[in-house]
Amino acid sequence: MAELIGNLLVGQSGGPTSVINATLGGVVTEAGKHECIEEIYGGANGILGILNEELIDINEQKQKTIAGLRWTPAAALGTSRYKIDFKRKPERAAKDMDRLFEVFQAHNIRYFFYIGGNDSQDTSHKVHLEAVKRGYELRVIGVPKTIDNDLPHTDSCPGYGSVIKYNATTVMEVGLDVGSMATDDGSCCIIEVMGRSAGWIAAGTVLAKRGNPVKPPHIILLPELVFDQEKFLAKVKETVAAYRYCVVVVGEGIKNKQGEEIGADMSHLDAFGHPVLAGAAEKLKEFVHGK
Amino acid sequence: MAELIGNLLVGQSGGPTSVINATLGGVVTEAGKHECIEEIYGGANGILGILNEELIDINEQKQKTIAGLRWTPAAALGTSRYKIDFKRKPERAAKDMDRLFEVFQAHNIRYFFYIGGNDSQDTSHKVHLEAVKRGYELRVIGVPKTIDNDLPHTDSCPGYGSVIKYNATTVMEVGLDVGSMATDDGSCCIIEVMGRSAGWIAAGTVLAKRGNPVKPPHIILLPELVFDQEKFLAKVKETVAAYRYCVVVVGEGIKNKQGEEIGADMSHLDAFGHPVLAGAAEKLKEFVHGK
């Protein structure tokens, strides 16, 4: 295979994390070392900016700016949740693909790096398949980013460490306050964390215990395990009896025996067609109050 | 007036803050310098622990522990929201007062320091009046603590600085993320902060702007000002048109022209008889969606 010479385009997708800019910095810095890559472009607001041909010439940025990406919060290129949705909007998706390759061709894009989670990796894969189909020489590299830590082939995904640091610290802080307010009446505090199908964020708050079984969180509910209301209430009771308070961490997507998300509101779907979750902690509160 | 000789009792009340232990440390350290004060006791869980005669001998604590209070989170003595409620439960309140003075007398308490917010200051005042009525010599000192910054005669109350540091930082962080996800569709993020009648917390998040009018928060809604839906929606529209996104900070207790809290749920009252607020941001979201 002859070396492919051309320009690079990098985009950021989905929710920003504390480190998605560090990843961007890594892509740009490494790309600068390879002669086969001529220009380096950034797409503004992910795939959306590419469709709108809003490309930023990263080679024109100061070295200091690129180095600073390691410590820059949010998403420097801008991001979006726009999806090329072949399933629900096949006509628009086909048009989007045409437009994407038009932009790729116009700017001789031969390396496409897309930083994002599951949906973005799926987009990258589709772009790759499309390139093969069209006979357009393109190297597509999906770069992992997620707070959920649910990307296959990654152990600890960039984005997970920082979200756990934040969440575990919050649980620790809340735990100290709730513990100091606990009286014989007993109290129960429920903290809902993100993670629709993956319990990594909920599980990671165990760090707040610092190895001490007495410290919160006392109960962690993972979406991977079937939620058992009776067992849960018994454990809350037992914990309150022992320590006068109980801190529960619940992953937003926990499901009952019927496989239904206990906090799901099926009347609202997000851009990717997933139900908007708002109420796992709210539901648990009702259960505990009704106890 | 002859010098009053006896023991000191100090308690912490209401929600803990980052600095309520620093205040406790100050009381204990200063008290140790005065010969008129013999023993120093802490009441566990505020007034509740005093009623249960759960007194902690602070003189027995190591000097290092007392010094460490300056940097110790939560409430070291424990706290509670228990209220001597003459208005709604006069019989129990009268019994509580009898019991309180029984405990004071049994331990020769002559100095009573109570660290807390409005309700706790009210309790301190009632204890003082009761002491006068009973002819029991007692110096009652209410020590200000509140995150709301709404205690008369204080300018910046202990508890307010730390809550503002936390809230302004959060608004700054959320603002950066929301800003980097903003596309031409426009987005609006609403952050609800505490403060039922006092807008100090909401107002303090202005620090997140760091003097730059373009930076979030773009709109701050204070409970002291009547909420004007039309004006609000116009300002959201204008902000989104200018910056593609708008970050709103709302104090939980904002009221409409009829003087009703827009987020109030009158069916739930807390221990002090105030309605539980849960939905100011939720209501604003509905308004913005309906726009």
Coordinates of C-alpha atoms in Angstrom, one line a residue:
Chain A
M1 CA 0.0 0.0 0.0
A2 CA 1.5 3.3 -1.1
E3 CA 1.6 6.0 1.5
L4 CA -1.5 8.1 1.4
I5 CA -0.6 11.8 1.2
G6 CA -3.2 14.5 2.0
N7 CA -4.8 16.6 4.7
L8 CA -6.2 15.7 8.1
L9 CA -9.5 16.6 9.6
V10 CA -10.2 16.2 13.3
G11 CA -13.5 16.7 15.1
Q12 CA -14.9 16.5 18.6
S13 CA -18.3 15.0 19.2
G14 CA -20.9 14.5 22.0
G15 CA -20.6 15.8 25.5
P16 CA -17.2 17.4 26.3
T17 CA -15.1 16.0 29.1
S18 CA -12.2 17.4 31.1
V19 CA -9.7 15.7 28.7
I20 CA -11.3 15.8 25.3
N21 CA -9.0 18.7 24.4
A22 CA -5.9 16.8 25.6
T23 CA -6.9 14.1 23.1
L24 CA -7.2 16.8 20.4
G25 CA -3.8 18.2 21.3
G26 CA -2.4 14.6 21.0
V27 CA -3.8 14.1 17.5
V28 CA -2.6 17.5 16.3
T29 CA 0.9 17.1 17.8
E30 CA 1.4 13.6 16.5
A31 CA 0.0 14.5 13.1
G32 CA 2.6 17.3 12.8
K33 CA 5.4 14.7 12.8
H34 CA 4.2 12.8 9.8
E35 CA 5.2 14.0 6.3
C36 CA 2.2 12.3 4.6
I37 CA 0.0 14.8 6.4
E38 CA 0.0 18.2 4.8
E39 CA -2.6 20.4 6.4
I40 CA -4.4 19.9 9.7
Y41 CA -8.0 21.0 9.9
G42 CA -10.4 21.0 12.8
G43 CA -14.2 20.7 12.1
A44 CA -16.2 23.1 14.2
N45 CA -19.0 21.5 16.2
G46 CA -18.2 17.9 15.1
I47 CA -19.9 16.5 12.0
L48 CA -22.2 19.5 11.9
G49 CA -19.4 21.9 11.2
I50 CA -18.0 19.6 8.5
L51 CA -21.3 19.5 6.7
N52 CA -21.3 23.3 6.9
E53 CA -17.7 23.4 5.7
E54 CA -16.7 25.2 8.8
L55 CA -13.1 24.1 8.9
I56 CA -10.4 25.6 11.2
D57 CA -6.8 25.7 10.0
I58 CA -5.0 24.3 13.0
N59 CA -1.6 24.8 11.5
E60 CA -2.2 28.5 11.8
Q61 CA -2.7 28.2 15.6
K62 CA 0.2 29.0 17.9
Q63 CA 2.3 26.2 19.3
K64 CA 1.4 27.5 22.8
T65 CA -2.3 27.2 22.0
I66 CA -1.9 23.5 20.9
A67 CA 0.2 22.8 24.0
G68 CA -2.4 24.5 26.2
L69 CA -5.1 22.1 25.0
R70 CA -3.9 19.6 27.6
W71 CA -5.3 21.8 30.4
T72 CA -8.2 23.5 28.5
P73 CA -11.7 22.6 29.7
A74 CA -14.7 21.9 27.5
A75 CA -14.3 21.2 23.7
A76 CA -12.0 23.7 21.9
L77 CA -13.3 22.9 18.4
G78 CA -16.9 22.9 19.6
T79 CA -19.0 19.8 19.6
S80 CA -22.5 18.7 18.8
R81 CA -24.8 15.8 19.2
Y82 CA -25.8 15.8 15.5
K83 CA -26.1 12.3 14.1
I84 CA -26.1 11.0 10.6
D85 CA -29.2 8.9 11.3
F86 CA -29.6 6.2 8.6
K87 CA -32.2 4.4 10.8
R88 CA -34.7 7.1 11.5
K89 CA -33.9 9.7 8.7
P90 CA -32.4 7.7 5.8
E91 CA -33.0 10.3 3.2
R92 CA -31.3 13.1 5.1
A93 CA -28.5 10.7 6.1
A94 CA -27.8 9.9 2.5
K95 CA -27.7 13.6 1.6
D96 CA -25.4 14.2 4.6
M97 CA -23.0 11.5 3.4
D98 CA -22.9 13.1 -0.1
R99 CA -22.1 16.4 1.5
L100 CA -19.4 15.0 3.8
F101 CA -17.5 13.5 0.9
E102 CA -17.9 16.6 -1.1
V103 CA -16.2 18.5 1.7
F104 CA -13.5 15.8 2.1
Q105 CA -12.8 16.0 -1.6
A106 CA -12.8 19.8 -1.8
H107 CA -10.1 19.9 1.0
N108 CA -8.3 16.7 0.0
I109 CA -9.1 15.1 3.4
R110 CA -7.3 11.7 3.6
Y111 CA -7.2 11.3 7.4
F112 CA -10.3 11.8 9.4
F113 CA -10.0 11.6 13.2
Y114 CA -13.3 11.7 15.1
I115 CA -13.2 11.9 18.9
G116 CA -16.3 10.7 20.7
G117 CA -18.3 7.9 22.3
N118 CA -20.4 5.0 21.0
D119 CA -22.5 7.0 18.6
S120 CA -19.5 8.8 17.2
Q121 CA -17.5 5.6 16.8
D122 CA -20.6 4.3 14.9
T123 CA -20.4 7.4 12.7
S124 CA -16.7 6.9 12.1
H125 CA -17.4 3.3 11.1
K126 CA -20.1 4.4 8.7
V127 CA -17.9 7.0 7.1
H128 CA -15.2 4.3 6.6
L129 CA -17.7 2.0 4.9
E130 CA -18.9 4.8 2.7
A131 CA -15.4 5.7 1.7
V132 CA -14.7 2.1 0.7
K133 CA -18.0 2.0 -1.3
R134 CA -17.2 5.2 -3.1
G135 CA -13.6 4.2 -3.7
Y136 CA -12.4 7.4 -1.9
E137 CA -9.1 6.8 -0.2
L138 CA -9.6 7.8 3.4
R139 CA -8.1 6.6 6.8
V140 CA -10.8 6.9 9.4
I141 CA -9.7 6.8 13.0
G142 CA -12.3 6.9 15.8
V143 CA -10.7 8.3 18.9
P144 CA -12.3 7.1 22.2
K145 CA -13.9 9.6 24.5
T146 CA -16.6 8.8 27.0
I147 CA -17.4 9.4 30.7
D148 CA -19.4 6.2 30.7
N149 CA -16.3 4.0 30.2
D150 CA -18.4 1.7 28.0
L151 CA -16.3 1.7 24.8
P152 CA -15.2 -1.8 23.7
H153 CA -11.4 -2.3 23.6
T154 CA -10.7 0.4 26.1
D155 CA -9.9 -0.3 29.7
S156 CA -10.2 3.1 31.3
C157 CA -11.4 5.5 28.6
P158 CA -10.3 9.1 28.5
G159 CA -13.1 11.0 30.3
Y160 CA -13.8 8.3 32.8
G161 CA -11.0 9.2 35.3
S162 CA -12.0 12.8 35.6
V163 CA -15.7 12.1 35.9
I164 CA -15.0 9.6 38.7
K165 CA -12.8 12.1 40.5
Y166 CA -15.6 14.6 40.4
N167 CA -18.4 12.2 41.3
A168 CA -16.5 10.4 44.1
T169 CA -15.5 13.7 45.6
T170 CA -19.1 14.9 45.5
V171 CA -20.3 11.7 47.2
M172 CA -17.6 12.1 49.9
E173 CA -18.6 15.7 50.5
V174 CA -22.4 15.0 50.5
G175 CA -21.7 12.0 52.7
L176 CA -19.9 14.0 55.4
D177 CA -22.7 16.6 55.5
V178 CA -25.5 14.0 55.6
G179 CA -23.7 12.0 58.2
S180 CA -23.3 15.1 60.5
M181 CA -27.0 15.8 60.2
A182 CA -28.1 12.3 61.0
T183 CA -30.2 11.9 64.1
D184 CA -32.1 8.9 65.6
D185 CA -34.9 9.6 63.1
G186 CA -32.5 8.3 60.5
S187 CA -31.9 9.7 57.0
C188 CA -31.3 8.5 53.6
C189 CA -29.7 10.4 50.8
I190 CA -29.9 9.3 47.2
I191 CA -27.5 10.5 44.6
E192 CA -28.2 9.8 40.9
V193 CA -25.3 9.7 38.6
M194 CA -25.0 9.3 34.8
G195 CA -24.7 6.1 33.0
R196 CA -27.7 4.7 31.0
S197 CA -26.6 1.1 30.5
A198 CA -23.1 1.3 32.0
G199 CA -22.6 1.4 35.8
W200 CA -19.0 2.5 35.7
I201 CA -19.7 6.0 37.0
A202 CA -21.9 4.7 39.9
A203 CA -19.4 1.9 40.6
G204 CA -16.5 4.4 40.6
T205 CA -18.0 6.4 43.5
V206 CA -16.9 3.5 45.7
L207 CA -13.6 5.5 45.9
A208 CA -15.4 7.8 48.3
K209 CA -15.3 5.0 50.9
R210 CA -11.5 5.2 51.0
G211 CA -11.5 1.5 51.9
N212 CA -13.7 2.1 55.0
P213 CA -17.0 0.0 54.9
V214 CA -18.6 2.4 57.3
K215 CA -18.2 5.4 55.0
P216 CA -20.6 6.3 52.2
P217 CA -21.7 5.3 49.7
H218 CA -23.4 2.5 51.5
I219 CA -25.4 1.2 48.6
I220 CA -24.5 1.4 44.9
L221 CA -27.1 0.4 42.3
L222 CA -25.8 -0.5 38.9
P223 CA -27.9 -0.5 35.7
E224 CA -26.4 -3.9 34.8
L225 CA -28.1 -5.6 37.7
V226 CA -31.9 -6.1 38.1
F227 CA -33.2 -3.7 40.8
D228 CA -34.8 -5.6 43.6
Q229 CA -37.0 -3.2 45.6
E230 CA -37.3 -5.4 48.7
K231 CA -33.6 -6.2 49.0
F232 CA -32.9 -2.5 48.5
L233 CA -35.3 -1.3 51.2
A234 CA -34.0 -4.0 53.6
K235 CA -30.4 -2.8 53.0
V236 CA -31.4 0.9 53.6
K237 CA -33.1 -0.1 56.9
E238 CA -30.1 -2.1 58.0
T239 CA -27.7 0.7 57.1
V240 CA -29.8 3.4 58.9
A241 CA -30.0 1.1 62.0
A242 CA -26.2 0.8 62.0
Y243 CA -25.1 4.3 61.2
R244 CA -28.3 6.5 61.5
Y245 CA -27.9 7.4 57.8
C246 CA -27.5 5.8 54.4
V247 CA -26.1 7.2 51.2
V248 CA -27.2 5.6 48.0
V249 CA -25.6 6.1 44.6
V250 CA -27.8 5.1 41.7
G251 CA -27.0 4.8 38.0
E252 CA -29.7 6.6 36.1
G253 CA -30.6 3.6 34.0
I254 CA -31.4 0.9 36.6
K255 CA -34.1 -1.5 35.6
N256 CA -36.8 -3.5 37.3
K257 CA -37.5 -7.3 36.7
Q258 CA -39.5 -6.4 33.6
G259 CA -36.4 -4.8 32.2
E260 CA -38.0 -1.3 32.3
E261 CA -35.9 1.6 33.4
I262 CA -37.4 2.7 36.7
G263 CA -36.7 6.4 36.0
A264 CA -37.5 6.5 32.3
D265 CA -39.9 9.0 30.8
M266 CA -40.8 7.3 27.5
S267 CA -42.6 10.4 26.3
H268 CA -39.3 12.3 25.7
L269 CA -36.6 10.9 23.4
D270 CA -33.2 12.6 22.8
A271 CA -31.6 13.2 19.4
F272 CA -30.3 9.6 19.3
G273 CA -33.8 8.2 20.0
H274 CA -33.0 7.2 23.6
P275 CA -35.6 7.9 26.3
V276 CA -34.7 10.9 28.5
L277 CA -34.0 9.6 32.0
A278 CA -34.8 11.9 34.9
G279 CA -36.2 10.0 37.8
A280 CA -34.3 7.0 39.1
A281 CA -33.5 8.8 42.4
E282 CA -37.0 10.3 42.5
K283 CA -38.5 6.8 42.2
L284 CA -36.2 5.4 44.9
K285 CA -37.2 8.3 47.2
E286 CA -40.8 7.3 46.8
F287 CA -40.0 3.7 47.7
V288 CA -38.0 4.8 50.8
H289 CA -40.8 7.2 51.9
G290 CA -43.4 4.5 51.4
K291 CA -41.4 2.1 53.5
Chain B
M1 CA -23.0 43.1 87.1
A2 CA -20.8 40.5 88.8
E3 CA -18.9 38.2 86.5
L4 CA -21.0 35.1 85.8
I5 CA -19.0 31.9 86.5
G6 CA -20.0 28.5 85.0
N7 CA -19.8 26.2 82.1
L8 CA -20.2 26.8 78.4
L9 CA -22.4 24.8 76.0
V10 CA -22.0 25.1 72.2
G11 CA -24.1 23.6 69.5
Q12 CA -24.3 23.5 65.7
S13 CA -27.6 23.7 64.0
G14 CA -29.2 23.4 60.5
G15 CA -27.3 22.5 57.4
P16 CA -23.5 22.3 57.7
T17 CA -21.3 24.6 55.7
S18 CA -17.6 24.4 54.9
V19 CA -16.8 26.7 57.7
I20 CA -19.2 25.9 60.6
N21 CA -16.4 23.9 62.2
A22 CA -14.1 26.9 62.0
T23 CA -16.7 28.8 63.9
L24 CA -16.9 26.1 66.5
G25 CA -13.1 26.1 66.8
G26 CA -13.2 29.9 67.3
V27 CA -15.8 29.6 70.1
V28 CA -13.8 26.8 71.9
T29 CA -10.4 28.5 71.6
E30 CA -11.6 31.9 72.8
A31 CA -13.6 30.3 75.6
G32 CA -10.5 28.6 76.9
K33 CA -8.9 32.1 77.6
H34 CA -11.7 33.2 80.0
E35 CA -11.5 32.3 83.6
C36 CA -15.2 32.7 84.1
I37 CA -15.7 29.7 81.9
E38 CA -14.9 26.4 83.6
E39 CA -16.0 23.5 81.4
I40 CA -16.7 23.6 77.7
Y41 CA -19.4 21.2 76.4
G42 CA -20.6 20.5 72.9
G43 CA -24.2 19.5 72.3
A44 CA -24.5 16.6 69.9
N45 CA -26.8 17.3 67.0
G46 CA -27.8 20.8 68.1
I47 CA -30.7 21.3 70.4
L48 CA -31.8 17.7 69.9
G49 CA -28.7 16.4 71.6
I50 CA -29.1 18.9 74.5
L51 CA -32.6 17.7 75.1
N52 CA -31.2 14.1 75.2
E53 CA -28.4 15.3 77.5
E54 CA -25.8 14.1 74.9
L55 CA -23.0 16.5 75.9
I56 CA -19.4 16.1 74.7
D57 CA -16.7 17.3 77.0
I58 CA -14.6 19.4 74.6
N59 CA -11.9 20.1 77.2
E60 CA -11.0 16.4 76.9
Q61 CA -10.3 16.8 73.2
K62 CA -6.7 17.2 72.0
Q63 CA -5.5 20.7 71.1
K64 CA -4.7 19.3 67.7
T65 CA -8.3 18.2 67.1
I66 CA -9.6 21.7 68.1
A67 CA -7.0 23.4 65.8
G68 CA -8.0 21.0 63.0
L69 CA -11.6 22.2 63.1
R70 CA -10.6 25.1 60.9
W71 CA -10.2 22.7 58.0
T72 CA -12.7 20.0 58.9
P73 CA -15.7 19.7 56.6
A74 CA -19.3 19.0 57.7
A75 CA -20.4 19.6 61.4
A76 CA -18.1 18.0 63.9
L77 CA -20.6 18.1 66.8
G78 CA -23.4 16.9 64.5
T79 CA -26.3 19.0 63.7
S80 CA -30.1 18.7 63.3
R81 CA -33.1 20.6 62.0
Y82 CA -35.1 20.0 65.1
K83 CA -37.0 23.2 66.1
I84 CA -38.6 24.2 69.4
D85 CA -41.8 25.0 67.7
F86 CA -44.1 27.2 69.9
K87 CA -46.3 28.1 66.9
R88 CA -47.3 24.7 65.6
K89 CA -46.5 22.5 68.6
P90 CA -46.9 24.7 71.7
E91 CA -47.2 21.8 74.2
R92 CA -44.2 20.0 73.0
A93 CA -42.3 23.3 72.8
A94 CA -43.1 24.1 76.5
K95 CA -41.9 20.6 77.5
D96 CA -38.7 21.1 75.5
M97 CA -38.0 24.3 77.2
D98 CA -38.4 22.7 80.7
R99 CA -36.1 19.9 79.6
L100 CA -33.5 22.4 78.2
F101 CA -33.3 24.3 81.5
E102 CA -33.1 21.1 83.4
V103 CA -30.0 20.1 81.4
F104 CA -28.6 23.6 81.7
Q105 CA -29.0 23.5 85.5
A106 CA -27.7 20.0 85.9
H107 CA -24.5 21.0 84.1
N108 CA -24.3 24.6 85.4
I109 CA -24.4 25.9 81.9
R110 CA -24.1 29.7 82.0
Y111 CA -22.9 30.4 78.5
F112 CA -24.9 29.0 75.6
F113 CA -23.5 29.5 72.1
Y114 CA -25.7 28.3 69.2
I115 CA -24.3 28.4 65.7
G116 CA -26.9 28.6 63.0
G117 CA -29.1 30.5 60.6
N118 CA -32.4 32.4 61.0
D119 CA -34.3 29.6 62.7
S120 CA -31.4 28.9 65.1
Q121 CA -31.1 32.6 65.9
D122 CA -34.8 32.6 66.7
T123 CA -34.3 29.6 69.0
S124 CA -31.4 31.4 70.8
H125 CA -33.6 34.4 71.3
K126 CA -36.4 32.3 72.8
V127 CA -33.9 30.6 75.1
H128 CA -32.7 34.0 76.3
L129 CA -36.3 35.2 76.9
E130 CA -37.1 32.0 78.8
A131 CA -33.9 32.4 80.9
V132 CA -35.0 35.9 81.9
K133 CA -38.5 34.7 82.6
R134 CA -37.2 31.9 84.8
G135 CA -34.6 34.1 86.5
Y136 CA -31.9 31.7 85.4
E137 CA -28.6 33.5 84.8
L138 CA -27.5 32.6 81.3
R139 CA -25.7 34.4 78.5
V140 CA -27.0 33.3 75.1
I141 CA -24.9 34.0 72.1
G142 CA -26.3 33.2 68.6
V143 CA -23.4 32.7 66.3
P144 CA -24.2 33.4 62.6
K145 CA -24.0 30.7 60.1
T146 CA -25.8 30.5 56.8
I147 CA -25.2 29.9 53.1
D148 CA -28.0 32.3 52.3
N149 CA -26.3 35.4 53.6
D150 CA -29.6 36.6 54.9
L151 CA -28.8 37.2 58.6
P152 CA -29.4 40.7 59.7
H153 CA -26.4 42.6 61.0
T154 CA -23.9 40.4 59.0
D155 CA -22.4 41.6 55.8
S156 CA -20.9 38.4 54.5
C157 CA -22.0 35.6 56.7
P158 CA -19.7 32.6 57.4
G159 CA -20.9 30.0 55.0
Y160 CA -21.7 32.4 52.1
G161 CA -18.2 32.7 50.8
S162 CA -17.6 29.0 50.4
V163 CA -21.1 28.4 48.8
I164 CA -20.4 31.1 46.3
K165 CA -17.0 29.7 45.5
Y166 CA -18.6 26.3 44.8
N167 CA -21.6 27.6 42.9
A168 CA -19.7 30.2 40.8
T169 CA -17.1 27.5 39.9
T170 CA -19.9 25.1 38.9
V171 CA -21.6 27.8 36.7
M172 CA -18.2 28.5 35.1
E173 CA -17.6 24.8 34.3
V174 CA -21.1 24.1 33.1
G175 CA -21.0 27.3 31.0
L176 CA -17.8 26.2 29.2
D177 CA -19.3 22.9 28.4
V178 CA -22.6 24.3 27.2
G179 CA -20.9 27.0 25.2
S180 CA -18.7 24.4 23.4
M181 CA -21.8 22.3 22.5
A182 CA -23.7 25.3 21.2
T183 CA -24.7 25.2 17.5
D184 CA -27.0 27.4 15.4
D185 CA -30.0 25.5 16.9
G186 CA -29.3 27.5 20.1
S187 CA -29.3 26.1 23.6
C188 CA -30.4 27.2 27.0
C189 CA -29.1 25.8 30.2
I190 CA -30.9 26.6 33.5
I191 CA -29.1 26.1 36.8
E192 CA -31.2 26.3 40.0
V193 CA -29.4 27.4 43.2
M194 CA -30.5 27.6 46.8
G195 CA -32.0 30.6 48.4
R196 CA -35.7 30.7 49.2
S197 CA -36.2 34.4 49.8
A198 CA -32.6 35.6 49.5
G199 CA -31.0 35.9 46.1
W200 CA -27.4 36.2 47.4
I201 CA -26.4 32.7 46.1
A202 CA -27.9 33.3 42.7
A203 CA -26.4 36.8 42.6
G204 CA -22.9 35.6 43.7
T205 CA -22.6 33.3 40.6
V206 CA -22.0 36.5 38.7
L207 CA -18.3 35.9 39.7
A208 CA -18.3 33.2 37.0
K209 CA -18.4 36.0 34.4
R210 CA -15.0 37.2 35.5
G211 CA -16.0 40.7 34.4
N212 CA -16.8 39.6 30.9
P213 CA -20.4 40.4 29.8
V214 CA -20.2 37.7 27.1
K215 CA -19.5 34.9 29.6
P216 CA -22.2 33.0 31.5
P217 CA -24.3 33.4 33.5
H218 CA -26.2 35.5 31.0
I219 CA -29.3 35.8 33.2
I220 CA -29.7 35.7 36.9
L221 CA -33.2 35.5 38.4
L222 CA -33.5 36.7 42.1
P223 CA -36.3 35.8 44.4
E224 CA -36.5 39.4 45.5
L225 CA -37.6 40.5 42.1
V226 CA -41.0 39.7 40.5
F227 CA -40.5 37.1 37.7
D228 CA -41.6 38.5 34.4
Q229 CA -42.0 35.6 31.9
E230 CA -42.1 37.8 28.8
K231 CA -39.1 39.8 29.7
F232 CA -37.3 36.6 30.6
L233 CA -38.1 34.8 27.3
A234 CA -37.1 37.9 25.3
K235 CA -33.7 38.0 27.1
V236 CA -33.1 34.3 26.4
K237 CA -33.9 34.8 22.7
E238 CA -31.6 37.8 22.5
T239 CA -28.8 36.0 24.3
V240 CA -29.1 32.9 22.1
A241 CA -29.2 35.1 19.0
A242 CA -26.0 36.8 20.1
Y243 CA -24.0 33.8 21.5
R244 CA -25.9 30.7 20.3
Y245 CA -26.4 29.7 24.0
C246 CA -27.7 31.1 27.2
V247 CA -26.9 30.1 30.8
V248 CA -29.6 31.1 33.3
V249 CA -29.1 30.9 37.1
V250 CA -32.3 30.9 39.1
G251 CA -32.8 31.2 42.8
E252 CA -35.2 28.5 43.9
G253 CA -37.8 30.9 45.4
I254 CA -38.6 33.2 42.5
K255 CA -42.1 34.5 42.5
N256 CA -44.7 35.5 39.9
K257 CA -46.8 38.7 39.9
Q258 CA -49.3 37.0 42.2
G259 CA -46.4 36.5 44.7
E260 CA -46.5 32.7 44.3
E261 CA -43.3 30.8 44.1
I262 CA -43.2 29.4 40.6
G263 CA -41.4 26.2 41.7
A264 CA -43.4 25.6 44.9
D265 CA -45.1 22.3 45.7
M266 CA -47.5 23.3 48.5
S267 CA -48.4 19.7 49.2
H268 CA -45.0 19.2 50.9
L269 CA -43.9 21.2 53.9
D270 CA -40.5 20.9 55.6
A271 CA -39.9 20.7 59.4
F272 CA -40.2 24.5 59.7
G273 CA -43.5 24.6 57.8
H274 CA -42.0 26.0 54.6
P275 CA -43.1 24.6 51.3
V276 CA -40.6 22.3 49.7
L277 CA -39.3 23.9 46.5
A278 CA -38.2 21.6 43.7
G279 CA -39.2 23.1 40.4
A280 CA -38.2 26.7 39.5
A281 CA -35.7 25.5 36.9
E282 CA -38.2 22.8 35.7
K283 CA -40.9 25.5 35.3
L284 CA -38.5 27.8 33.4
K285 CA -37.6 24.9 31.1
E286 CA -41.3 24.5 30.3
F287 CA -41.5 28.2 29.5
V288 CA -38.4 28.1 27.2
H289 CA -39.6 25.0 25.5
G290 CA -43.1 26.5 24.9
K291 CA -41.5 29.6 23.4

